[in-house]
Short mmCIF file of C-alpha atoms in Angstrom, two decimals:
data_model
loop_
_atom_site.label_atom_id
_atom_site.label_comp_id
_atom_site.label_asym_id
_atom_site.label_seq_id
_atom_site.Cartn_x
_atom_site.Cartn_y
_atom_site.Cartn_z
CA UNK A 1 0.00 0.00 0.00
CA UNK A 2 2.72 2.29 0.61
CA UNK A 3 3.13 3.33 -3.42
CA UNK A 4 1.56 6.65 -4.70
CA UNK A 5 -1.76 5.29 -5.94
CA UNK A 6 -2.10 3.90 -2.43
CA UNK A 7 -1.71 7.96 -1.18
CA UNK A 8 -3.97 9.26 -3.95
CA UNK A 9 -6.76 6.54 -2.82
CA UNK A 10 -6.50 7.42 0.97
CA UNK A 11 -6.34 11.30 0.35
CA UNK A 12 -9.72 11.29 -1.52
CA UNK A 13 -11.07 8.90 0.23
CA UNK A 14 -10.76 10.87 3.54
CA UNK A 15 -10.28 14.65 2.35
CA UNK A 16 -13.47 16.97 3.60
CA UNK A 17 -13.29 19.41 1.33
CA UNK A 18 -13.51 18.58 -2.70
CA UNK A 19 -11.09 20.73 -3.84
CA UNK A 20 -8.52 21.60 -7.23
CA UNK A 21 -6.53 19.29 -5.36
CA UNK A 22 -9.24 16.53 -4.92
CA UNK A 23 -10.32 17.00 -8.24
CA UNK A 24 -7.23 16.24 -9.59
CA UNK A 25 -6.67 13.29 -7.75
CA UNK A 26 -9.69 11.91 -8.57
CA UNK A 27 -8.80 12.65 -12.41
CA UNK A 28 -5.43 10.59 -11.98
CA UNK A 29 -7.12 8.15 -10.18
CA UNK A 30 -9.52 7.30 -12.71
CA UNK A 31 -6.98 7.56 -15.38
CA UNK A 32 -4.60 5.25 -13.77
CA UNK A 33 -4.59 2.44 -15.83
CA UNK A 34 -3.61 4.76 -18.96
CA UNK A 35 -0.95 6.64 -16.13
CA UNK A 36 1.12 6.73 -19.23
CA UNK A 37 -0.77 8.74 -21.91
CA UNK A 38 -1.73 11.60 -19.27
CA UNK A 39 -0.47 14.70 -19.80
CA UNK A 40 -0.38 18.10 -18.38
CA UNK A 41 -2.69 19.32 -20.77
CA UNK A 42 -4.83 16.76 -20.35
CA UNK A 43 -5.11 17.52 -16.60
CA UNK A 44 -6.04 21.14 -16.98
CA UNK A 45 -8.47 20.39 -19.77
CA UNK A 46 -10.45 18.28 -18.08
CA UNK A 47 -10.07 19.22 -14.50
CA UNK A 48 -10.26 23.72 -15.47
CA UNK A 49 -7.39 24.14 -13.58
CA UNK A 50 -4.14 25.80 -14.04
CA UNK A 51 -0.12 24.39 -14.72
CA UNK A 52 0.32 26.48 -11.50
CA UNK A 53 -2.40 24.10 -9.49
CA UNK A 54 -0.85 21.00 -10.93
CA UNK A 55 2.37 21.94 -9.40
CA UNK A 56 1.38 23.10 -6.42
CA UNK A 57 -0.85 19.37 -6.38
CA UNK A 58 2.79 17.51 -6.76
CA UNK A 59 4.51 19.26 -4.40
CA UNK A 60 1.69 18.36 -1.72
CA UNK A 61 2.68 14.94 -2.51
CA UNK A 62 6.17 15.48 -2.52
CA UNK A 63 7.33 15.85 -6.09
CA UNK A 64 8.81 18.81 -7.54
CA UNK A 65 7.08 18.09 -11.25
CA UNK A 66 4.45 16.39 -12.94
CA UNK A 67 6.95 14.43 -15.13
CA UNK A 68 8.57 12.98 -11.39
CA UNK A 69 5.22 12.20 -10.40
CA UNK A 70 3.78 10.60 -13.44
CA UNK A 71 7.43 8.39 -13.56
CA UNK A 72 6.53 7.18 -9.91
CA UNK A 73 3.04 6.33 -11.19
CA UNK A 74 4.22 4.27 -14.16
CA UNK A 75 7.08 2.77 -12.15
CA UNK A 76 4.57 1.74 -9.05
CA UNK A 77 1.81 0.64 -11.46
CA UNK A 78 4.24 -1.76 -13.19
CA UNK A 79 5.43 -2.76 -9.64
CA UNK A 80 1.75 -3.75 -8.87
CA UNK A 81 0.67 -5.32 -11.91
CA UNK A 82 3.81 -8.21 -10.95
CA UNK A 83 2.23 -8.70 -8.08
CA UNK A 84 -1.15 -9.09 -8.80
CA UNK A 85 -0.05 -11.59 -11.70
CA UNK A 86 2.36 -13.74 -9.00
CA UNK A 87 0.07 -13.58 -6.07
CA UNK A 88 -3.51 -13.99 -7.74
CA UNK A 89 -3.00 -17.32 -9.08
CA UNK A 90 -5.61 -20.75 -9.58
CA UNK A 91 -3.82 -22.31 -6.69
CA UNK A 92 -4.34 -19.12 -4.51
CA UNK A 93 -7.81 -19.14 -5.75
CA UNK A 94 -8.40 -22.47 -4.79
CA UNK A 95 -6.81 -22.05 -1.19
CA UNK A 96 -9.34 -19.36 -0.24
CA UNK A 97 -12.49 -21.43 -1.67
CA UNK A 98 -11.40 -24.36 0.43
CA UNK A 99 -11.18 -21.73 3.47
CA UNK A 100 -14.45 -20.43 2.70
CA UNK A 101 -15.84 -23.98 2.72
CA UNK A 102 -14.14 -24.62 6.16
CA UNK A 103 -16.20 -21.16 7.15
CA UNK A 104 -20.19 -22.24 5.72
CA UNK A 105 -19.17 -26.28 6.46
CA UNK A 106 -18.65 -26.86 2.78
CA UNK A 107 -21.97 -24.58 1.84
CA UNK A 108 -21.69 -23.52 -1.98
CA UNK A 109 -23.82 -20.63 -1.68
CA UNK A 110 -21.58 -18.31 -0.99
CA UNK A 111 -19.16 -19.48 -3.71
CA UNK A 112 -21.98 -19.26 -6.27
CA UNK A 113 -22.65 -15.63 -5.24
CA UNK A 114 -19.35 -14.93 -4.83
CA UNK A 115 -18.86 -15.50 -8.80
CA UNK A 116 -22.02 -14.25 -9.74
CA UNK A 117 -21.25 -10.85 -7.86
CA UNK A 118 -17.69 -11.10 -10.06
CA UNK A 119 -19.45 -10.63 -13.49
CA UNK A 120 -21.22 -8.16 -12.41
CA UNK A 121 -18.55 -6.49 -11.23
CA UNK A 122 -16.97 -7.18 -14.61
CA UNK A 123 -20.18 -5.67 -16.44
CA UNK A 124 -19.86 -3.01 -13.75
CA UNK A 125 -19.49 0.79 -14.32
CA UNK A 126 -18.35 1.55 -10.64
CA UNK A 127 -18.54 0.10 -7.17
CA UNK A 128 -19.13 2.07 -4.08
CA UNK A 129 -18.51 1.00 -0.78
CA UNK A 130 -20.25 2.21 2.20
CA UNK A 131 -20.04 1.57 6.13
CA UNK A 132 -18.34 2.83 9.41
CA UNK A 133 -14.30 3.95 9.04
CA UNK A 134 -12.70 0.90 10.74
CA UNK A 135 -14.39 -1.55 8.05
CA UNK A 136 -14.24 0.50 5.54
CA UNK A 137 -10.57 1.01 5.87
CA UNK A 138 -9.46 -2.55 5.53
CA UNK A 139 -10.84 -2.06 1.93
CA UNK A 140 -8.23 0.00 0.56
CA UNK A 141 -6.38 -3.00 -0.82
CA UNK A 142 -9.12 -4.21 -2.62
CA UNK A 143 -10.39 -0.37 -3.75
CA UNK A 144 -6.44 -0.13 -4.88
CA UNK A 145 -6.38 -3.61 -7.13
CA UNK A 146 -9.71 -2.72 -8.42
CA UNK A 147 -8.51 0.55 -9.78
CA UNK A 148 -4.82 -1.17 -11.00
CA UNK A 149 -7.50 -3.36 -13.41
CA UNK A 150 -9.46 -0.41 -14.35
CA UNK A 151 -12.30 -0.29 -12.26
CA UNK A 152 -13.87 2.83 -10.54
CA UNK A 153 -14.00 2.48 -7.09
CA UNK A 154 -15.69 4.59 -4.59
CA UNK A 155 -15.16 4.57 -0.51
CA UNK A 156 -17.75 6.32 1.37
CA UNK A 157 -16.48 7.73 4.68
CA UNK A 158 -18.59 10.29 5.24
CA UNK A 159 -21.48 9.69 7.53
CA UNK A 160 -23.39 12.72 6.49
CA UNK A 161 -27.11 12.17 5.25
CA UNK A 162 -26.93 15.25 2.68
CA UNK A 163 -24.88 13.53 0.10
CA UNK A 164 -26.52 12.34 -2.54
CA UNK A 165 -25.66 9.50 -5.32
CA UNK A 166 -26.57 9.40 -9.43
CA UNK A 167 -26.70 5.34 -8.89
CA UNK A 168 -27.44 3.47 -11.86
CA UNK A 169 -28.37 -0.20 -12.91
CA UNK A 170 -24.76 -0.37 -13.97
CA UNK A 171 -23.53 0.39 -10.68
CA UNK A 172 -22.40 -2.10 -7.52
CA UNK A 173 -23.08 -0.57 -4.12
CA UNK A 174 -21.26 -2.84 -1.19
CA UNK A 175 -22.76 -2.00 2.13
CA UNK A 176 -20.80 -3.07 5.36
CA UNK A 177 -22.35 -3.69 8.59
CA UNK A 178 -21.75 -6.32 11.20
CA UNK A 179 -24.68 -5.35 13.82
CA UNK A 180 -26.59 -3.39 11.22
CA UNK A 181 -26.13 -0.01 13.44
CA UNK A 182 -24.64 1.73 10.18
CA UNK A 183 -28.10 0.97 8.06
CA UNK A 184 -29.78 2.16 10.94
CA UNK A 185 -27.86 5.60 11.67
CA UNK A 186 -27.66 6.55 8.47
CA UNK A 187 -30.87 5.16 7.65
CA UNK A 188 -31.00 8.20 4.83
CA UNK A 189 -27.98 6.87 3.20
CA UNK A 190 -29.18 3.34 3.03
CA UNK A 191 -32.37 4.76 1.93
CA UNK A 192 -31.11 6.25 -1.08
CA UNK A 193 -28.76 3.26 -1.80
CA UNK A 194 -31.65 0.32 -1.12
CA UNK A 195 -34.00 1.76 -4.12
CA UNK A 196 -31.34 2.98 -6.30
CA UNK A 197 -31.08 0.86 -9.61
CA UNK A 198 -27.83 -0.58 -8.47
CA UNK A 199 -27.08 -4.44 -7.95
CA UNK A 200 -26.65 -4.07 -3.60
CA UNK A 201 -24.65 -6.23 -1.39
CA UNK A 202 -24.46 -6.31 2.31
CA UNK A 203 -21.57 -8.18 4.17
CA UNK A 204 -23.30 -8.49 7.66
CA UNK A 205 -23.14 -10.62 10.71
CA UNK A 206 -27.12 -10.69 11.57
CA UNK A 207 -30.18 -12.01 10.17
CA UNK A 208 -32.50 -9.08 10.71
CA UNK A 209 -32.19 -7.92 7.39
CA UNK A 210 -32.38 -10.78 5.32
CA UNK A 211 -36.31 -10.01 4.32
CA UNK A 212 -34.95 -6.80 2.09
CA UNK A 213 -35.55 -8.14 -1.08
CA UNK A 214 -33.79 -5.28 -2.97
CA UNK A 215 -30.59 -6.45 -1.53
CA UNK A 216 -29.17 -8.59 -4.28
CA UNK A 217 -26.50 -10.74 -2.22
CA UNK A 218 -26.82 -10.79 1.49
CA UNK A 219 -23.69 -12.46 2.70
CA UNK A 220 -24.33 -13.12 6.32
CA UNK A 221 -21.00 -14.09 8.11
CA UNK A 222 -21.11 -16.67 10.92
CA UNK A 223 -22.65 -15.44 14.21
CA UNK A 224 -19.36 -14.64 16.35
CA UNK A 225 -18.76 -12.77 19.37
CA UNK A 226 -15.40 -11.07 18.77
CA UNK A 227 -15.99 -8.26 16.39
CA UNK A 228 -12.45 -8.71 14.54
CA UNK A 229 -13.70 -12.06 13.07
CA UNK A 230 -16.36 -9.76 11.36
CA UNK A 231 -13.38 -7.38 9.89
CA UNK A 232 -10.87 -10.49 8.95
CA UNK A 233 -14.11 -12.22 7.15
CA UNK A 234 -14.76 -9.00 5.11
CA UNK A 235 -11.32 -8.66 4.18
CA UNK A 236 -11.13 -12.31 3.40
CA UNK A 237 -14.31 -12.08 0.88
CA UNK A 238 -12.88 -9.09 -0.73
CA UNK A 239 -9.90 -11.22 -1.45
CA UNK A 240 -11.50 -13.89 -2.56
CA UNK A 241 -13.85 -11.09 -4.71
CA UNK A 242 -10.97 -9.61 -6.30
CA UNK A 243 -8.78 -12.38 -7.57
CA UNK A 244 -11.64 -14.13 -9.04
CA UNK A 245 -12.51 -10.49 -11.15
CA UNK A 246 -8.59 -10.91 -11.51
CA UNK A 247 -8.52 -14.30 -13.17
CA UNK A 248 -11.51 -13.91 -15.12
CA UNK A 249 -10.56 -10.83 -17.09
#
């Protein structure tokens, strides 16, 4: 995580205010994948900003010019896309399917979704992700290989009711909450996400949702007392979520 896409991914995914400088980040960010065409001109084009504001964006992150930042870009993205193609292999696949069926006592359900859910992803426009900070945070790996493949991935950590979404049928909206206290404090929120168009998932620990039948996969983790089992499982199916996207390109 410690490359510069990892930085660009945690700065707009917790900045407050949505400014030049978020705006460009979210330009390079959704851009990364073609990191090597992107120009300066391209940047204050489509962003209405000025060479001045790009500058003053790469010094924030440490780099004197565009041309040293887009270099670390290329050079991390190349770095990553090694990785994913050692690490993400049929064997590793295979490991984590035999874990989950250690986890549901050898229930294919949640395999079945698990690929299901990966095609649509595949079909997918953009995912957003939605839930309290701690969760949410252990998603930045899988927000960061998404975007490496050339997905658009969204991280929602702002509680606020007043933001609104332009979901569409195209769109994946993963909702994360072990007790279901997130659905119900920012009932709003979950409002807005539930009848959206959007294929909806919910990675939960309880049952007292289960009759919602807009949600499209409910993935109910085993009943467990020690709330980091609910954090390692979502982490886990994320895994498991990305590498088959991965191997099914």
């Amino acid at each position: 995580m410690n490359v510069v896409i990892g930085r660009l991914i945690l700065f707009v995914n917790t900045v407050i205010k949505h400014d030049v400088n978020y705006n460009i980040a979210m330009f390079i960010i959704q851009r990364y994948p073609n990191i090597d065409d992107l120009s300066v001109k391209m940047i204050t084009d489509e962003c209405f900003v000025s060479r001045a504001s790009i500058h003053r964006f790469c010094d924030l992150f440490g780099f004197h010019s565009w041309l040293d930042f887009q270099n670390e870009l290329i050079k991390s993205k190349n770095v990553k896309m090694n990785q994913l193609k050692s690490n993400y292999t049929l064997t590793y696949q295979q490991n984590y399917y035999q874990r989950i069926n250690e986890i549901y006592h050898d229930d294919h359900h949640v395999k079945n979704m698990i690929q299901d859910l990966s095609q649509k992803i595949k079909e997918s426009q953009r995912i957003f992700l939605f839930g309290a900070i701690y969760p949410l945070s252990l998603c930045v790996e899988f927000q960061t290989n998404m975007i490496s493949i050339g997905k658009k991935v969204y991280v929602d950590y702002n509680s606020l009711e007043n933001i609104s979404y332009d979901f569409n049928e195209n769109d994946i909206t993963i909702i994360l909450s072990a007790s279901g206290r997130y659905i119900r404090e920012c009932s709003k929120k979950f409002h807005q996400i539930y009848f959206s168009p959007s294929s909806k998932v919910l990675l939960t620990l309880t049952d007292q949702f289960e009759t919602l039948d807009k949600i499209d996969y409910y993935i109910q983790f085993p009943q467990t007392p020690q709330i980091y089992d609910y954090n390692f499982l979502v982490m886990y199916f994320l895994e498991l979520l990305f590498c088959e996207c991965f191997l099914n390109e």
